Amino acid sequence: MTAHATQDDERGTEVDIRVTGHDVTGGEKILTPEALGFVAELQARFGSRRDELLAARRTRREQVSSTGRLDFLPETAEVREGDWRVAPVPADLQDRRVEMTGPTDRKMTINALNSGARVWLADMEDASTPHWDNVVGGQVNLYDAIRRDISFTSPEGKSYELRTDQRLATIVMRPRGWHFDDQHVLVDGRPVGGAFVDFGLYFFHNAAQLLARGSGPYFYLPKMESHLEARLWNDVFTFAQERLEIPHGTVRATVLIETIPAAFEMDEILYELRDHIAGLNAGRWDYLFSVIKYFRDSGEAFVLPDRNVVGMTSPFMRAYAELLVKTCHRRGAHAVGGMSAFIPSRKDQEVNARAFAKVREDKEREAGQGFDGSWVAHPDLVPVCQEVFDRVLGDKPNQVDRLRDDVEVTADDLLDVASTPGDITRAGLHGNVEVALLYLEAWLRGSGAVGIHNLMEDAATAEISRSQIWQWVRNGSKLDDGTVVTEALVREVLDAEMEHIREQVGEGFDERPFAQARQLFEEVALAEEYADFLTLPAYEAVVSGEKP
């Protein structure tokens, strides 16, 4: 399809927006000239600031590379020391004890809303892929769900509909991060930021409808690295509300603290968004990826062991989680825990029992630390998380009044990667390669959340896998048996894992993009220059494959 709209920018200059993606079922009610005009206006008004902030990221990373150090900002000390609180949280976000996460395909949309969770993180970022069908189809599904006009019938004939006998989960939509451009939407010939596409289409179509239904336009904001990036989001919210005559402060955002620089600016991020913030989330897997990425060339002190032994009890991860709770509660904001990767199996009761036990242990730790709720990735885990937080909260909707004045976290605590126990093992190396290959292959086919060995893998966990390998090779790290991790060793492991996958998949192997997944893996794990996000070259491969 080719859709077209024009919109005057802030200078009164007409801007041109074009959509070059193919037709998607239901897309005509999303990609209207008015909605596209709104997206164009967002890009025209805020696109250059976004570009400047992305450049500032690179400058800051270069400085950290030379010093191996991050610290709290001296220029914002008054904000950290000040006595201020964020705006009160809306009624349907007061209780967030269980949050279901997942992509916005039609079946998942219905199951998540019916799951019994208080909140559904409708994920158009890491658990989805930016294939055009998902970008537009996800908006169609949210549009229909908000209007209670959604159903789905599986190929096997099973029907799915929204329940009418219970409360549905509150929708909190996660758009793509600032770094991602959508090559199917062009303003004056240039790709539009994916964040503007996702936020703009959702807000334009649904803000007033959500308000009329007693809720509001709520968002999870991913991968920010500074309070200045939060300030940009706040300005986007303010403009969008004014432009569509939605009351100021209607938008509520929950910011994922999933980058190491953002962990040093939690107070400042809350302050910038104080009229529009609901809370912060401990986005643990992206946070771990960010630590590796940010300090990838800072020496052995920042080299982590196998990813499956690095958890929230590791000293630097525990410091980050407890600082997040303390910071949020001091400011009247909610602290939401992260994702336990374990997922149950309805076919294997032993696997099921292990998953339930691991998730219960994880949620008990979070509830004990003071978190107000947490994430699960499967409807069967909602009761497990609910039970844990019910025991701690009782009839209270949250524990924001628990201030955690006992917590003192320093910059050294946040950077204490060296104290993480564990080894780099051959099994860990094989596991990283296998996960990255299987995930990239599924991603290229359009699936952003993939169950592998009863663990939910998304872009963040694949990023950890390939970044660890890049770092191990560049640092000449040794396995626990003394073997040095070299590029040659990684290629041997690649050969072995590709053959293992071929055996597992069988005769359909050659019909799926495993060879392309391997090529991409080598590009992001073994190239001399480190790629900031594996999804960017993967997206280029997808877009190139769509062109005639």
XYZ file of C-alpha atoms in Angstrom:
548
model
C 0.000 0.000 0.000
C 0.992 3.654 -0.291
C -0.825 5.996 2.070
C -0.194 9.713 2.065
C -0.965 12.675 4.298
C 0.323 16.180 4.867
C 0.622 18.201 8.040
C 1.948 21.660 8.880
C 4.888 21.569 11.277
C 5.594 24.105 14.050
C 7.115 26.503 11.521
C 3.992 26.420 9.366
C 5.834 24.352 6.743
C 3.894 21.540 5.147
C 5.395 18.114 5.866
C 4.714 15.044 3.792
C 4.151 11.590 5.333
C 4.023 8.416 3.295
C 3.396 4.803 4.288
C 5.077 2.284 2.018
C 4.202 -0.947 3.840
C 1.853 -3.529 2.363
C -1.849 -3.818 3.196
C -2.631 -5.214 6.649
C -6.089 -6.457 7.618
C -7.878 -3.651 9.456
C -5.101 -1.200 8.700
C -7.450 1.238 6.993
C -8.969 2.257 10.341
C -5.506 2.892 11.818
C -3.616 4.538 8.961
C -6.109 7.345 8.389
C -4.928 10.686 6.964
C -5.693 12.372 10.294
C -3.722 9.832 12.353
C -0.801 9.929 9.926
C -0.856 13.707 10.056
C -0.544 13.520 13.834
C 2.440 11.159 13.548
C 4.022 13.507 11.011
C 3.602 16.397 13.401
C 5.292 14.475 16.207
C 8.233 13.670 13.950
C 8.499 17.251 12.661
C 8.355 18.795 16.135
C 10.483 16.344 18.083
C 12.542 14.305 15.612
C 15.607 16.551 15.646
C 15.710 16.526 19.463
C 15.579 12.760 19.415
C 18.527 12.696 17.002
C 20.521 15.020 19.264
C 19.848 12.816 22.275
C 20.977 9.711 20.397
C 24.209 11.533 19.520
C 24.605 12.459 23.198
C 24.346 8.757 24.066
C 27.319 7.985 21.858
C 29.378 10.826 23.323
C 28.678 9.725 26.876
C 29.515 6.095 26.109
C 32.859 7.150 24.633
C 33.666 9.040 27.826
C 32.757 6.048 29.965
C 34.857 3.800 27.736
C 37.933 5.861 28.536
C 37.256 6.070 32.299
C 35.386 2.838 33.086
C 33.213 4.932 35.378
C 29.683 6.281 35.767
C 28.433 8.410 38.661
C 25.456 10.409 39.843
C 25.249 13.779 38.074
C 26.562 16.714 40.122
C 24.460 19.196 38.114
C 21.203 17.547 39.241
C 22.045 17.139 42.926
C 19.248 19.561 43.892
C 16.679 17.300 42.244
C 17.953 14.237 44.125
C 18.041 16.112 47.415
C 14.749 17.986 46.958
C 11.465 17.245 48.695
C 8.990 16.653 45.858
C 6.523 13.965 44.779
C 4.986 12.865 41.507
C 1.317 13.405 40.637
C -1.154 10.904 42.164
C -1.532 7.662 40.235
C -4.915 6.960 38.528
C -7.301 4.495 40.173
C -6.787 1.668 37.674
C -3.010 1.791 38.164
C -3.066 1.862 41.963
C -2.889 -1.925 42.214
C -0.257 -3.497 39.968
C 0.529 -6.630 41.948
C 0.509 -8.813 38.830
C 1.375 -7.610 35.340
C 1.079 -9.852 32.307
C 3.468 -9.112 29.452
C 3.368 -10.138 25.833
C 3.084 -9.104 22.194
C -0.051 -7.585 20.688
C -1.108 -10.374 18.343
C -4.851 -11.047 18.439
C -4.835 -14.252 20.508
C -2.365 -12.850 23.042
C -4.370 -9.643 23.363
C -7.478 -11.591 24.403
C -5.626 -14.023 26.669
C -3.699 -11.245 28.430
C -6.804 -9.167 29.082
C -8.592 -12.275 30.402
C -5.591 -13.502 32.438
C -6.639 -12.094 35.824
C -3.568 -9.850 35.908
C -4.121 -6.264 37.032
C -2.123 -4.864 34.119
C -1.228 -6.052 30.635
C 2.011 -4.718 29.185
C 0.943 -4.647 25.539
C 4.386 -4.977 24.047
C 5.188 -3.473 20.661
C 8.890 -3.524 21.501
C 11.086 -6.423 22.712
C 8.407 -9.140 22.717
C 7.262 -8.169 19.237
C 9.086 -7.688 15.963
C 8.833 -4.548 13.822
C 7.515 -6.455 10.808
C 4.872 -4.241 9.241
C 2.134 -6.800 9.924
C 2.934 -6.589 13.651
C 3.281 -2.802 13.757
C -0.121 -2.183 12.166
C -1.808 -5.404 13.265
C -0.921 -4.712 16.885
C -2.567 -1.295 16.640
C -5.669 -2.887 15.094
C -5.890 -5.415 17.930
C -5.530 -2.747 20.620
C -8.085 -0.530 18.873
C -10.598 -3.402 18.815
C -9.836 -4.580 22.346
C -10.320 -1.133 23.868
C -13.738 -1.010 22.194
C -14.510 -4.577 23.382
C -14.900 -5.646 19.764
C -12.294 -8.376 19.450
C -12.417 -12.131 18.905
C -10.142 -14.760 17.402
C -10.541 -18.252 15.992
C -7.445 -20.433 15.781
C -6.660 -22.611 12.734
C -7.807 -25.557 14.868
C -11.199 -23.898 15.342
C -10.808 -22.769 18.954
C -12.553 -19.463 19.709
C -11.275 -16.689 21.958
C -13.359 -13.797 23.281
C -13.087 -11.240 26.065
C -14.613 -12.331 29.335
C -17.539 -10.398 30.746
C -17.571 -11.975 34.225
C -14.366 -10.419 35.562
C -12.246 -7.287 35.459
C -10.014 -7.086 32.377
C -6.372 -6.099 32.750
C -5.513 -2.409 32.418
C -3.620 -1.825 29.175
C -0.165 -0.245 29.351
C 1.353 -0.109 25.864
C 5.107 -0.240 25.251
C 6.240 1.581 22.094
C 9.628 1.115 20.491
C 12.633 2.935 21.912
C 14.132 6.214 20.735
C 16.850 4.425 18.742
C 14.543 2.649 16.291
C 13.371 4.099 12.950
C 10.428 2.635 11.044
C 11.386 2.355 7.405
C 7.768 1.895 6.310
C 6.746 5.391 7.447
C 8.505 8.352 5.860
C 8.271 12.071 6.593
C 9.743 14.165 3.810
C 11.437 11.004 2.567
C 13.104 10.090 5.887
C 12.100 7.226 8.229
C 10.017 8.221 11.243
C 11.065 7.236 14.748
C 9.300 4.023 15.721
C 8.390 5.586 19.069
C 6.463 8.353 17.290
C 4.671 5.811 15.078
C 3.657 3.524 17.941
C 2.755 6.246 20.436
C 1.135 8.521 17.857
C -1.213 5.972 16.312
C -2.230 4.532 19.685
C -2.794 7.899 21.367
C -4.624 9.417 18.406
C -7.144 6.600 18.134
C -7.555 5.539 21.746
C -6.886 8.318 24.273
C -10.443 9.697 24.321
C -11.971 6.218 24.158
C -9.898 5.030 27.122
C -10.920 8.085 29.143
C -14.580 7.477 28.363
C -14.181 3.943 29.705
C -12.654 5.086 32.993
C -9.033 4.406 32.123
C -6.446 6.399 30.195
C -3.550 6.283 27.722
C -0.833 4.525 29.702
C 2.648 3.689 28.414
C 5.775 1.741 29.302
C 8.832 3.670 28.083
C 11.845 1.517 27.145
C 15.617 1.877 26.909
C 16.024 5.486 28.004
C 19.518 6.498 29.057
C 19.012 9.927 30.624
C 16.584 12.354 32.210
C 16.857 14.488 29.082
C 15.298 11.638 27.129
C 12.534 11.557 29.751
C 12.083 15.309 29.275
C 11.532 14.716 25.569
C 8.824 12.144 26.315
C 7.201 14.586 28.727
C 7.125 17.255 26.031
C 5.630 14.750 23.580
C 2.897 13.910 26.096
C 2.167 17.579 26.797
C 1.908 18.420 23.116
C -0.213 15.358 22.279
C -2.705 16.151 25.041
C -2.998 19.777 23.943
C -3.283 18.853 20.285
C -6.150 16.375 20.848
C -7.754 18.332 23.703
C -7.051 15.653 26.303
C -6.619 17.007 29.870
C -3.023 17.617 30.925
C -1.713 14.786 33.071
C -4.001 12.157 31.564
C -1.044 10.225 30.145
C 0.696 7.999 32.659
C 4.084 6.458 31.927
C 6.046 3.729 33.640
C 9.731 4.006 32.776
C 11.787 0.867 32.437
C 15.108 1.356 34.174
C 16.882 -1.032 31.874
C 20.096 0.824 31.076
C 22.981 1.380 33.452
C 23.170 5.184 32.884
C 19.445 5.502 33.694
C 20.070 3.783 37.044
C 22.124 6.832 38.019
C 19.262 9.189 37.059
C 16.136 7.610 38.534
C 15.231 10.670 40.615
C 15.784 12.948 37.650
C 13.655 10.779 35.330
C 10.788 10.809 37.816
C 11.147 14.579 38.189
C 11.053 15.278 34.444
C 7.893 13.191 34.093
C 6.358 14.158 37.447
C 3.005 15.180 35.901
C 2.862 12.029 33.783
C 4.690 9.299 35.692
C 3.197 6.244 37.383
C 6.371 4.449 38.384
C 9.590 2.715 37.409
C 10.176 -0.885 36.430
C 13.266 -3.001 37.064
C 13.807 -4.216 33.502
C 16.403 -6.723 34.581
C 17.381 -8.443 31.328
C 17.872 -5.294 29.284
C 19.676 -3.823 32.293
C 22.107 -6.733 32.294
C 22.582 -6.305 28.548
C 23.248 -2.597 29.088
C 25.907 -3.255 31.734
C 27.766 -5.588 29.357
C 27.326 -3.215 26.422
C 28.351 -0.073 28.302
C 31.482 -1.590 29.861
C 32.325 -4.081 27.127
C 35.828 -2.695 26.689
C 36.523 -1.744 30.325
C 38.494 -4.837 31.272
C 38.083 -8.004 33.316
C 36.303 -6.241 36.185
C 33.221 -5.957 33.956
C 33.263 -9.453 32.453
C 30.322 -11.537 33.708
C 30.063 -15.326 34.038
C 27.424 -17.467 32.279
C 24.194 -15.534 31.984
C 22.151 -18.216 33.742
C 24.065 -17.649 37.010
C 23.680 -13.858 36.976
C 20.461 -13.078 38.817
C 18.850 -10.495 41.020
C 20.820 -11.692 44.052
C 24.108 -10.695 42.394
C 25.402 -7.682 44.383
C 25.207 -5.121 41.560
C 21.726 -6.280 40.534
C 20.429 -6.265 44.104
C 21.770 -2.714 44.582
C 19.955 -1.554 41.436
C 16.649 -3.136 42.476
C 16.686 -1.766 46.009
C 17.684 1.721 44.881
C 14.755 1.657 42.451
C 12.264 0.793 45.214
C 13.664 3.431 47.562
C 13.667 6.138 44.869
C 10.123 5.403 43.708
C 8.537 5.243 47.142
C 10.233 8.406 48.324
C 8.553 10.214 45.412
C 5.125 8.538 45.646
C 5.681 6.420 42.532
C 5.220 2.684 42.112
C 8.103 0.225 41.826
C 7.349 -2.716 39.537
C 9.491 -5.833 39.497
C 10.852 -7.566 36.445
C 10.424 -10.720 34.445
C 11.298 -14.144 35.720
C 12.207 -16.034 32.549
C 10.757 -19.407 33.624
C 7.573 -20.493 31.873
C 5.389 -23.499 32.738
C 4.596 -26.507 30.587
C 1.104 -27.960 30.402
C 2.581 -31.232 29.107
C 5.411 -31.829 31.591
C 4.424 -31.621 35.255
C 8.040 -31.769 36.444
C 8.962 -28.751 34.318
C 5.771 -27.086 35.489
C 6.617 -27.574 39.161
C 10.148 -26.213 38.676
C 8.851 -23.143 36.875
C 6.285 -22.430 39.577
C 8.902 -22.808 42.315
C 11.410 -20.530 40.567
C 8.834 -17.839 39.854
C 7.485 -17.992 43.422
C 11.011 -17.585 44.807
C 11.661 -14.621 42.511
C 8.420 -12.858 43.400
C 8.883 -13.467 47.128
C 12.241 -11.720 46.935
C 10.724 -8.755 45.075
C 7.752 -8.413 47.401
C 10.126 -8.552 50.354
C 12.267 -5.786 48.864
C 9.230 -3.512 48.637
C 8.148 -3.805 45.023
C 4.462 -3.050 44.447
C 3.998 -5.760 41.842
C 5.820 -7.763 39.220
C 5.733 -9.280 35.737
C 4.858 -12.727 34.460
C 4.986 -13.982 30.874
C 2.321 -16.701 30.984
C -1.302 -16.717 32.213
C -0.647 -19.821 34.349
C 1.829 -17.798 36.417
C -0.639 -15.032 37.301
C -1.980 -16.913 40.367
C 1.570 -17.603 41.594
C 2.546 -13.929 41.531
C -0.863 -12.912 42.891
C -0.552 -15.229 45.874
C 2.901 -13.884 46.806
C 1.889 -10.229 46.661
C -1.468 -10.922 48.337
C 0.424 -12.234 51.355
C 2.503 -9.069 51.582
C -0.094 -6.460 50.568
C -3.277 -7.923 51.997
C -6.079 -5.462 51.265
C -3.661 -2.642 50.393
C -3.250 -1.873 46.681
C 0.501 -1.323 47.000
C 3.300 -0.713 49.497
C 4.392 2.742 48.345
C 4.354 3.784 52.004
C 7.303 1.454 52.651
C 10.149 3.933 52.204
C 13.214 1.666 52.508
C 15.229 4.250 54.444
C 17.538 1.369 55.345
C 18.868 1.247 51.781
C 22.054 3.104 50.908
C 23.382 2.521 47.406
C 26.567 4.119 46.051
C 27.967 4.338 42.542
C 30.463 1.636 43.515
C 27.584 -0.659 44.486
C 25.899 -0.219 41.103
C 29.184 -0.900 39.314
C 30.303 -3.869 41.418
C 30.156 -6.378 38.587
C 33.389 -8.020 39.739
C 31.721 -9.495 42.846
C 29.335 -11.604 40.757
C 29.988 -15.286 41.545
C 30.254 -17.915 38.827
C 32.345 -19.078 35.885
C 32.325 -18.925 32.123
C 31.696 -22.503 31.009
C 31.587 -24.387 27.759
C 27.921 -25.126 28.395
C 27.297 -21.406 28.900
C 29.016 -20.603 25.604
C 26.950 -23.216 23.773
C 23.796 -21.940 25.466
C 24.417 -18.365 24.377
C 25.010 -19.416 20.775
C 21.942 -21.679 20.687
C 19.616 -19.055 22.182
C 20.851 -16.347 19.833
C 20.427 -18.546 16.742
C 16.971 -19.821 17.685
C 15.765 -16.389 18.692
C 17.084 -14.617 15.582
C 15.513 -17.251 13.337
C 12.146 -16.786 15.040
C 12.560 -12.984 14.960
C 13.179 -13.012 11.211
C 9.892 -14.936 10.830
C 8.029 -12.369 12.941
C 8.046 -13.785 16.499
C 9.594 -11.592 19.183
C 8.848 -13.736 22.269
C 10.101 -17.317 22.031
C 9.987 -20.163 24.532
C 13.345 -21.997 24.511
C 13.988 -24.766 27.055
C 11.048 -23.503 29.133
C 12.521 -20.019 29.369
C 10.911 -17.002 27.747
C 13.476 -15.385 25.485
C 12.975 -11.972 23.943
C 15.266 -9.414 22.343
C 16.853 -8.545 25.697
C 18.007 -12.078 26.504
C 19.295 -12.559 22.952
C 21.210 -9.285 23.364
C 22.842 -10.623 26.542
C 23.865 -13.811 24.745
C 25.566 -12.186 21.800
C 27.085 -9.335 23.877
C 28.676 -11.756 26.322
C 30.293 -13.610 23.455
C 31.584 -10.375 21.913
C 33.023 -9.344 25.278
C 34.524 -12.752 26.062
C 36.306 -12.853 22.699
C 37.612 -9.279 22.970
C 38.874 -9.844 26.537
C 40.408 -13.237 25.849
C 38.274 -14.654 28.660
C 38.828 -18.228 29.758
C 36.363 -21.029 30.303
C 36.481 -22.797 33.649
C 38.634 -25.521 32.024
C 41.243 -22.943 30.968
C 40.239 -22.730 27.296
C 40.482 -19.197 25.903
C 37.310 -17.947 24.187
C 38.421 -17.055 20.663
C 36.613 -16.293 17.460
C 37.683 -19.699 16.147
C 36.194 -21.438 19.188
C 32.921 -19.556 18.771
C 32.747 -20.623 15.113
C 33.295 -24.251 16.165
C 30.415 -23.902 18.612
C 28.319 -22.268 15.884
C 28.908 -25.238 13.583
C 27.950 -27.662 16.338
C 24.813 -25.768 17.348
C 23.661 -25.337 13.744
C 24.000 -29.090 13.235
C 22.155 -29.777 16.486
C 19.327 -27.441 15.453
C 19.177 -29.111 12.025
C 18.713 -32.486 13.709
C 15.997 -31.122 15.984
C 14.055 -29.321 13.228
C 14.338 -32.056 10.629
C 13.390 -31.727 6.977
C 11.919 -28.215 7.320
C 15.285 -26.749 8.349
C 16.286 -25.433 4.918
C 12.929 -23.714 4.454
C 13.489 -21.504 7.502
C 15.962 -18.615 7.798
C 18.577 -20.346 9.962
C 21.436 -19.476 7.593
C 20.405 -15.817 7.721
C 20.189 -16.026 11.519
C 23.747 -17.354 11.649
C 24.985 -14.571 9.388
C 23.328 -11.976 11.619
C 24.712 -13.615 14.738
C 28.254 -13.427 13.384
C 27.660 -9.784 12.476
C 26.600 -8.811 16.012
C 28.766 -11.196 18.055
C 32.046 -11.478 16.169
C 32.490 -8.283 14.149
C 35.288 -5.931 15.198
C 32.825 -3.087 15.751
C 30.125 -3.711 18.323
C 26.543 -3.233 17.060
C 24.474 -1.258 19.587
C 21.316 -3.327 18.993
C 21.028 -6.657 17.196
C 17.485 -5.745 16.128
C 18.762 -2.966 13.850
C 20.711 -5.157 11.378
C 17.985 -7.797 11.756
C 15.393 -5.196 10.768
C 17.491 -4.174 7.765
C 17.467 -7.817 6.677
C 13.681 -7.994 7.028
C 13.087 -4.769 5.106
C 15.516 -5.819 2.369
C 13.646 -9.104 2.027
C 10.360 -7.248 1.543
C 11.659 -5.225 -1.403
C 11.008 -6.623 -4.872
